[in-house]
XYZ file of C-alpha atoms in Angstrom:
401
model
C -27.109 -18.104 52.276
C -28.255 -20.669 49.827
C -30.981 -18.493 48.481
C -28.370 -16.512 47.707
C -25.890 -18.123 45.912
C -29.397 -19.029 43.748
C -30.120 -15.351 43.491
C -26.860 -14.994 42.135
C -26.459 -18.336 39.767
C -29.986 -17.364 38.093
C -29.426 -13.550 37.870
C -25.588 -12.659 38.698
C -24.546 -9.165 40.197
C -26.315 -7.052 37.772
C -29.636 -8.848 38.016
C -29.949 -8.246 34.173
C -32.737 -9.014 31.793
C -32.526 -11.104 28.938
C -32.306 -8.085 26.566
C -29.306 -6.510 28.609
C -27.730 -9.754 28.711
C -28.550 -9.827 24.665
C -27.328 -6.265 24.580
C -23.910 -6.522 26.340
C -22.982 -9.429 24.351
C -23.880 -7.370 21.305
C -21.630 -4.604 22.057
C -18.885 -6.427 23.148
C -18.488 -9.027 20.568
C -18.933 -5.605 18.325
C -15.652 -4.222 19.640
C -13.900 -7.122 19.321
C -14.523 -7.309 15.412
C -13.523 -3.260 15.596
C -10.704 -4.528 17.245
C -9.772 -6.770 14.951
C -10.635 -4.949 11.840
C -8.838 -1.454 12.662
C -6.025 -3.211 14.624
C -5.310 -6.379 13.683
C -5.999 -6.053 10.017
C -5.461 -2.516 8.858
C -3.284 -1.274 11.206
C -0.929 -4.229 11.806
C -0.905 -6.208 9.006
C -1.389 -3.863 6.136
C 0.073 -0.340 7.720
C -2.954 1.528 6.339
C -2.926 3.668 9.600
C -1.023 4.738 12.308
C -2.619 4.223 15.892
C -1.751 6.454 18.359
C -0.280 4.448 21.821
C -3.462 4.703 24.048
C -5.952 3.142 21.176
C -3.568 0.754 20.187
C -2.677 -0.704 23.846
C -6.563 -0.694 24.504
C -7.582 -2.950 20.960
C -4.253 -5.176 22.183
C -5.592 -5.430 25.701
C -9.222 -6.217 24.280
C -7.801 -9.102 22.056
C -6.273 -10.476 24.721
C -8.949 -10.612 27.029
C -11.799 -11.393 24.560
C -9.972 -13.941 21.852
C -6.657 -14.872 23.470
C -5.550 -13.939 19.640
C -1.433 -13.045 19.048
C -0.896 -10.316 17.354
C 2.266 -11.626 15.756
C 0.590 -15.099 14.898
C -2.308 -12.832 13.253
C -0.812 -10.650 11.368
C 1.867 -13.519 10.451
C -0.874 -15.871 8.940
C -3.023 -12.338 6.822
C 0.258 -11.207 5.409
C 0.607 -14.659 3.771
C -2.945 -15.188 2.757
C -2.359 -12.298 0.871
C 1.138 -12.919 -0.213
C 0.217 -17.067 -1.730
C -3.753 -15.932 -2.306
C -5.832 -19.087 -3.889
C -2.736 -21.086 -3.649
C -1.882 -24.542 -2.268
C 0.148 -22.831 0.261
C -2.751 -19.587 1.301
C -3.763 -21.212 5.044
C -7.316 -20.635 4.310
C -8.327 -20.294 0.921
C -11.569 -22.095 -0.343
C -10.600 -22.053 -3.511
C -7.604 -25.246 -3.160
C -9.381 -26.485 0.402
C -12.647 -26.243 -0.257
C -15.524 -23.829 0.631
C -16.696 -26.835 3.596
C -13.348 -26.812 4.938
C -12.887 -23.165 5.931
C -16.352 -22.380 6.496
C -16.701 -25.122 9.154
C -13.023 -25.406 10.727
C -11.510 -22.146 9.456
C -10.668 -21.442 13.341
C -8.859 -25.069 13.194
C -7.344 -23.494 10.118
C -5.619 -20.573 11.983
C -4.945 -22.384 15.093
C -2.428 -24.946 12.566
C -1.003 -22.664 10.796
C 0.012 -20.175 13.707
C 2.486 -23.376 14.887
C 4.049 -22.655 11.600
C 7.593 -20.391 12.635
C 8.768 -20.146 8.779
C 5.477 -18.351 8.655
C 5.360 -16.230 11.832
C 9.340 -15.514 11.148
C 8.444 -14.276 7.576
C 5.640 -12.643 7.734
C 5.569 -11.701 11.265
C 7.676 -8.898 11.144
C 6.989 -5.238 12.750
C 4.570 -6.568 15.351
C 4.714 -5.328 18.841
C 7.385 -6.799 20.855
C 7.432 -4.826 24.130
C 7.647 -6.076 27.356
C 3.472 -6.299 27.951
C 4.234 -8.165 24.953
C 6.728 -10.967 25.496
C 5.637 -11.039 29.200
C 1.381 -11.188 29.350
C 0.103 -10.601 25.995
C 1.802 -13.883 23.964
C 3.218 -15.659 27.527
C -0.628 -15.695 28.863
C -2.779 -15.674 25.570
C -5.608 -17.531 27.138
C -5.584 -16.058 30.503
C -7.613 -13.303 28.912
C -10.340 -15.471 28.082
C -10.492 -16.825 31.672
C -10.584 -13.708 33.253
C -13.592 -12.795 30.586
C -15.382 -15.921 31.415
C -15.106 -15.591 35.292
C -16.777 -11.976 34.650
C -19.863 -12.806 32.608
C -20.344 -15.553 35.268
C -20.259 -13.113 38.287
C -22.150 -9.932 36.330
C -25.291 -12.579 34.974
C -24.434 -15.768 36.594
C -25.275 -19.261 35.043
C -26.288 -17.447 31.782
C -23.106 -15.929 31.732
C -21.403 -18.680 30.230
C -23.148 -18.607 27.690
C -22.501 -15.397 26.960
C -19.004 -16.151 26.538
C -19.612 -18.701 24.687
C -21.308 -16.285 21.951
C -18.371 -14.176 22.690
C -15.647 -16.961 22.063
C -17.481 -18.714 18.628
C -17.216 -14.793 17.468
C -14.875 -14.147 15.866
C -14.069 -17.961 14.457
C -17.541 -18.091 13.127
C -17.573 -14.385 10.970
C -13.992 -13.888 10.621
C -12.332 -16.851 10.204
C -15.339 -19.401 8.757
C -17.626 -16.062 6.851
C -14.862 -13.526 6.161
C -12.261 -15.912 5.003
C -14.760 -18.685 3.046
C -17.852 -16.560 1.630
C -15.544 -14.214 0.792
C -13.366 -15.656 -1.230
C -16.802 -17.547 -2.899
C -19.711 -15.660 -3.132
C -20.404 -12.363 -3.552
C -19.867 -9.604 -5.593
C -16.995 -8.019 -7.163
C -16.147 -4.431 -7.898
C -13.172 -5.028 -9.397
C -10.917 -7.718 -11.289
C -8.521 -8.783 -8.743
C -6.410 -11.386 -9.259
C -8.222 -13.766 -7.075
C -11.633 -14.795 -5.995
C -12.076 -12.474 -3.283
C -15.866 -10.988 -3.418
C -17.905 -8.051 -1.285
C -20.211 -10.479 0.973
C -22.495 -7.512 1.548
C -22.301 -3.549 0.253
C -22.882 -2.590 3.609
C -20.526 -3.540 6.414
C -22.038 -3.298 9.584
C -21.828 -6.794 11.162
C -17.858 -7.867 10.077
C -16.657 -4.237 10.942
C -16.781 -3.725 7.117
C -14.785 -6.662 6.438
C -17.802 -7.811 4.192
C -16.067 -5.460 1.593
C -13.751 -8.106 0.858
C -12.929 -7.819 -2.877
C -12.537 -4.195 -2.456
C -10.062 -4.831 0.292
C -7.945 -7.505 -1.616
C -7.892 -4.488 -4.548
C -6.820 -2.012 -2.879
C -4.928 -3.914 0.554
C -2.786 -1.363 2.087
C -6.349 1.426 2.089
C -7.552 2.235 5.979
C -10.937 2.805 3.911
C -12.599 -0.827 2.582
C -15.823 1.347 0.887
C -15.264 2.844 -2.602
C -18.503 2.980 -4.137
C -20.986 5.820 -2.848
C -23.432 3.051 -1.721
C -21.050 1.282 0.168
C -21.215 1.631 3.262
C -17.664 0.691 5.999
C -18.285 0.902 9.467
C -14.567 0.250 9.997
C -13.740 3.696 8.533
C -16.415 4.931 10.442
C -14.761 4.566 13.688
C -11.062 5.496 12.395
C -12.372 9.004 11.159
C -13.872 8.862 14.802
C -10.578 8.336 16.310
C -8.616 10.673 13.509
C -10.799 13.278 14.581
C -9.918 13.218 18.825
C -6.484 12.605 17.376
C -5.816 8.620 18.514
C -5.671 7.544 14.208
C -4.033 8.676 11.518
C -5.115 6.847 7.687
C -1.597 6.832 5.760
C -3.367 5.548 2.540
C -7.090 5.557 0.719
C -8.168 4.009 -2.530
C -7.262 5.995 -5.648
C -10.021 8.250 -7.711
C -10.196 9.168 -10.984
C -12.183 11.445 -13.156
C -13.079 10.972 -16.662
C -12.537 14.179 -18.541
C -12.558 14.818 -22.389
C -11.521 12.295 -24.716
C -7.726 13.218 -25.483
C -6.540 12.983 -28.496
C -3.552 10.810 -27.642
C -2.790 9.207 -24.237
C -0.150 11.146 -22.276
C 1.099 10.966 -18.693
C -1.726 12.061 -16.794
C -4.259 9.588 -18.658
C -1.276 6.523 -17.904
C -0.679 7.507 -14.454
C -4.567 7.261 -13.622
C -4.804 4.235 -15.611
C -2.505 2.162 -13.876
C -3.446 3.334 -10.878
C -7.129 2.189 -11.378
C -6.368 -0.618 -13.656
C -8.821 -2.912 -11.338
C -11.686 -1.026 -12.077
C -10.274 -0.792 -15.712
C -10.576 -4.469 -15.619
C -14.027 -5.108 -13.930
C -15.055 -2.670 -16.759
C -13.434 -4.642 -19.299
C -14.701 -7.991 -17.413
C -18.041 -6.368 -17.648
C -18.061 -5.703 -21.620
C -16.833 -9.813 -22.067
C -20.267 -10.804 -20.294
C -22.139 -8.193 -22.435
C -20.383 -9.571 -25.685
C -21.015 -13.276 -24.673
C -24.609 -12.258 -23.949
C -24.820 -10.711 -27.557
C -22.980 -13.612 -29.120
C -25.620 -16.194 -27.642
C -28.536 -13.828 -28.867
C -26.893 -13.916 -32.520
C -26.181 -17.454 -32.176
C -30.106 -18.378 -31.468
C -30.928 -15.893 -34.462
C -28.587 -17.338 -36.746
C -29.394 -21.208 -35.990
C -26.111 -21.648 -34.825
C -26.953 -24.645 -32.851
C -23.383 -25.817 -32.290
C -22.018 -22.476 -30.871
C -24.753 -22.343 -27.901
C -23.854 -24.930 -25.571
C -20.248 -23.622 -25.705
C -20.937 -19.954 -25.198
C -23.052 -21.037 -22.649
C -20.515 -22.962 -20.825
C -18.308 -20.133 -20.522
C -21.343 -17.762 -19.227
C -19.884 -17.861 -15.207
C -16.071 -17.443 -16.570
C -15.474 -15.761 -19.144
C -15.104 -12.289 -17.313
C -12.731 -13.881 -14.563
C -8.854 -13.657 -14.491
C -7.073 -16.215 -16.376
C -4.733 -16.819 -13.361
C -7.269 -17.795 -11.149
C -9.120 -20.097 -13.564
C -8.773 -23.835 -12.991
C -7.935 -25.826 -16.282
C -11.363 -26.725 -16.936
C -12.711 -23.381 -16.489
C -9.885 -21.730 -19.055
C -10.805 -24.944 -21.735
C -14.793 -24.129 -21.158
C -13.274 -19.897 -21.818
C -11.171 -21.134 -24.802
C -13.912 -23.165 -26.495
C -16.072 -19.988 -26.265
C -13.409 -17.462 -27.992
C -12.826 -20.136 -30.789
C -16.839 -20.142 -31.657
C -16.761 -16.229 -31.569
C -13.681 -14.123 -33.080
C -15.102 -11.063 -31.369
C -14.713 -12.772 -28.131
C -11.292 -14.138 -29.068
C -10.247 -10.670 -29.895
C -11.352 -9.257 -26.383
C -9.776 -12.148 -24.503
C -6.259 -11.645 -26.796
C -6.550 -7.622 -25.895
C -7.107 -8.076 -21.891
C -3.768 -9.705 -22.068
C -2.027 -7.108 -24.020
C -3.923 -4.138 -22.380
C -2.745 -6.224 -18.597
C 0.817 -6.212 -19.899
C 1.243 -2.132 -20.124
C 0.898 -1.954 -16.277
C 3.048 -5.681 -15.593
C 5.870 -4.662 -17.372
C 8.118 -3.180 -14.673
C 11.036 -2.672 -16.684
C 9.763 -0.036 -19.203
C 10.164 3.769 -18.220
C 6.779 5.924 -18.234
C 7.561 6.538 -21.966
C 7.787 3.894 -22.673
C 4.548 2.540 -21.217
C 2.735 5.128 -22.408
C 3.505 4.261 -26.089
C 2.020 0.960 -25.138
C -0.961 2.175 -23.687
C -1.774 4.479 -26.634
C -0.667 1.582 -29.145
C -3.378 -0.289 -27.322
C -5.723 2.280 -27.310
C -5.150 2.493 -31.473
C -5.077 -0.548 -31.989
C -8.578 -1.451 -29.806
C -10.367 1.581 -32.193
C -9.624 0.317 -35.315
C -10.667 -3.358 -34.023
C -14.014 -3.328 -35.364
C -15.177 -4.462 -31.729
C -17.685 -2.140 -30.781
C -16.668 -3.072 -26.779
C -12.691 -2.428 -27.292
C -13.599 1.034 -29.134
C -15.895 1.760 -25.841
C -13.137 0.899 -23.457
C -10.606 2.664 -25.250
C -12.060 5.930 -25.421
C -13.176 5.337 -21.751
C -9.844 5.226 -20.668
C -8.509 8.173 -22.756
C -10.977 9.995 -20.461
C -8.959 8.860 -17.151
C -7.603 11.639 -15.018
C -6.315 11.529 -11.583
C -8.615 12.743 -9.186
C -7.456 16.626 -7.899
């Protein structure tokens, strides 16, 4: 009898190897991040897709018995990340609490802020409230996790709690600590969104495609995180999988564009695609401040101007950023940098002008069109070889057929 009970504590039911051990840990804390991603995040808290009942009572049962995770609380505490992003009151943004902070105790993060009921009251609406619900789901949320851990132990015995161990640091480690910190820090961007929110990696494999996270924080309510043709969402991957045996429907994608001819004045078509892409308008625009700064420092060397370099150099890492996300010293280092060059000066003073055709919400389309092609105009006969480029760019813009 003894031998075994140590049959079983060294090997469990299955009598695994280490590789299926590996492997079943693998998959499962995979489908838990495609839970999270598809349910949790696109489904739930941003409406991007409708679920059909069967795959949306399986990703709920999942959560429950592999994070303990309330869908309310979840949803709740994304809703106003996005809502107060990079402010003192987003629960987990590196930016005011420090990249340390919510790298290392981003869980401890969630875990607060889900106590909060002004936040779960406000944001929390729409969730599922049904009686598997109110009665197992929220009642028992970490009586999932038990049951979980009392089945790796009796499938591969004493290992096994280690495997839920792996299983339980999961999600804290990539989605709270990785997703929400190195996202919002490091990275690239694809377009100027109005906070610091970066792509950790062009491909997502590993977070479910939540390593798309600047193209996400563009374009929030899309079921689809991937816009560039290298990019690469493993997310969508699965909910054109389930679209296609008819358990997902995607209600909304990022928009396209085309760039046709160069019209001779902007009309409704060219606004309407415009505004609609006016993030990539500005990573374009954020794009032709570095290449001007970069030009300004070469003619600065040339020139002798030794005063001019340490300032243009200061603003190297900023000066294609949004204002509104800028700290004060960051914005002085930016200012300092447009006083030493008026080309620069005239860019910066044109984002903000060019930004207020699409933030004005209480002009008609006429209206805003007149703007745009003022703008436009105006940008031309600049003398600033980069607004001339940008302008006839976006003369080009036509909504994607």
């Amino acid at each position: 009898m003894f031998d075994v009970f140590l049959t079983w504590a060294g090997h469990g039911l299955l009598q695994a190897s280490w590789w299926q051990i590996a492997l079943f840990a693998l998959i499962t804390t995979h489908i838990t991040i495609a839970s999270v991603t598809i349910f949790l995040h696109r489904a739930q808290a941003h409406r991007a897709l409708e679920l059909h009942p069967v795959a949306s009572h399986f990703f709920r049962f999942w959560l429950w018995f592999t994070t303990g995770m309330v869908t309310k609380e979840w949803v709740a505490i994304h809703r106003k990340h996005h809502a107060k992003c990079e402010t003192a009151d987003d629960p987990h943004s590196p930016v005011t609490r420090g990249i340390d902070t919510v790298l290392l105790r981003g869980a401890e993060l969630y875990r607060a802020e889900s106590k909060n009921a002004e936040t779960l009251s406000k944001f929390g609406h729409g969730t599922p409230d049904d009686w598997l619900e109110r009665n197992v789901y929220s009642r028992y949320a970490w009586q999932g996790v038990g049951l979980l851990l009392i089945l790796d132990v009796l499938l591969f015995g004493a290992i096994g709690a280690t495997v839920w161990a792996v299983q339980m640091l999961w999600i804290p480690i990539w989605a709270a600590g990785v997703i929400n910190g190195l996202g919002h820090w490091w990275g690239y961007r694809n377009f100027a969104a109005r906070d610091s929110s970066h792509n950790i990696s062009p491909w997502g494999l590993l977070i479910g495609g939540e390593e798309l996270h600047n193209n996400h924080h563009t374009y929030p309510t899309s079921a689809k995180l991937s816009v560039k043709w290298w990019e690469f969402d493993i997310g969508w991957a699965y909910i054109r999988a389930l679209s296609w045996v008819g358990l997902a429907k995607p209600r909304k994608l990022p928009p396209q564009f085309r760039l046709g001819e160069v019209r001779a004045e902007v009309d409704q078509l060219t606004l309407q695609a415009v505004i609609a892409n006016r993030y990539e308008v500005m990573a374009r625009y954020a794009a032709e401040l570095r290449t001007t700064l970069k030009a300004e420092l070469a003619r600065a060397a040339e020139q002798g101007a030794a005063a001019n370099l340490p300032v243009l150099r200061a603003a190297r890492r900023w000066i294609g950023m949004e204002r509104e996300i800028l700290c004060e010293r960051s914005r002085a280092l930016v200012d300092a940098a447009a006083n030493a060059s008026p080309n620069l000066s005239k860019l910066l003073h044109m984002r903000e002008e060019l930004k207020a055709v699409w933030e004005q919400t209480n002009l008609n389309a006429e209206q805003l069109r007149l703007k745009l092609q003022d703008w436009c105009h105006r940008a031309e006969d600049s003398g600033v070889t980069a607004l001339r480029e940008l302008s006839l760019r976006m003369r080009r813009y036509t909504p994607a057929v």
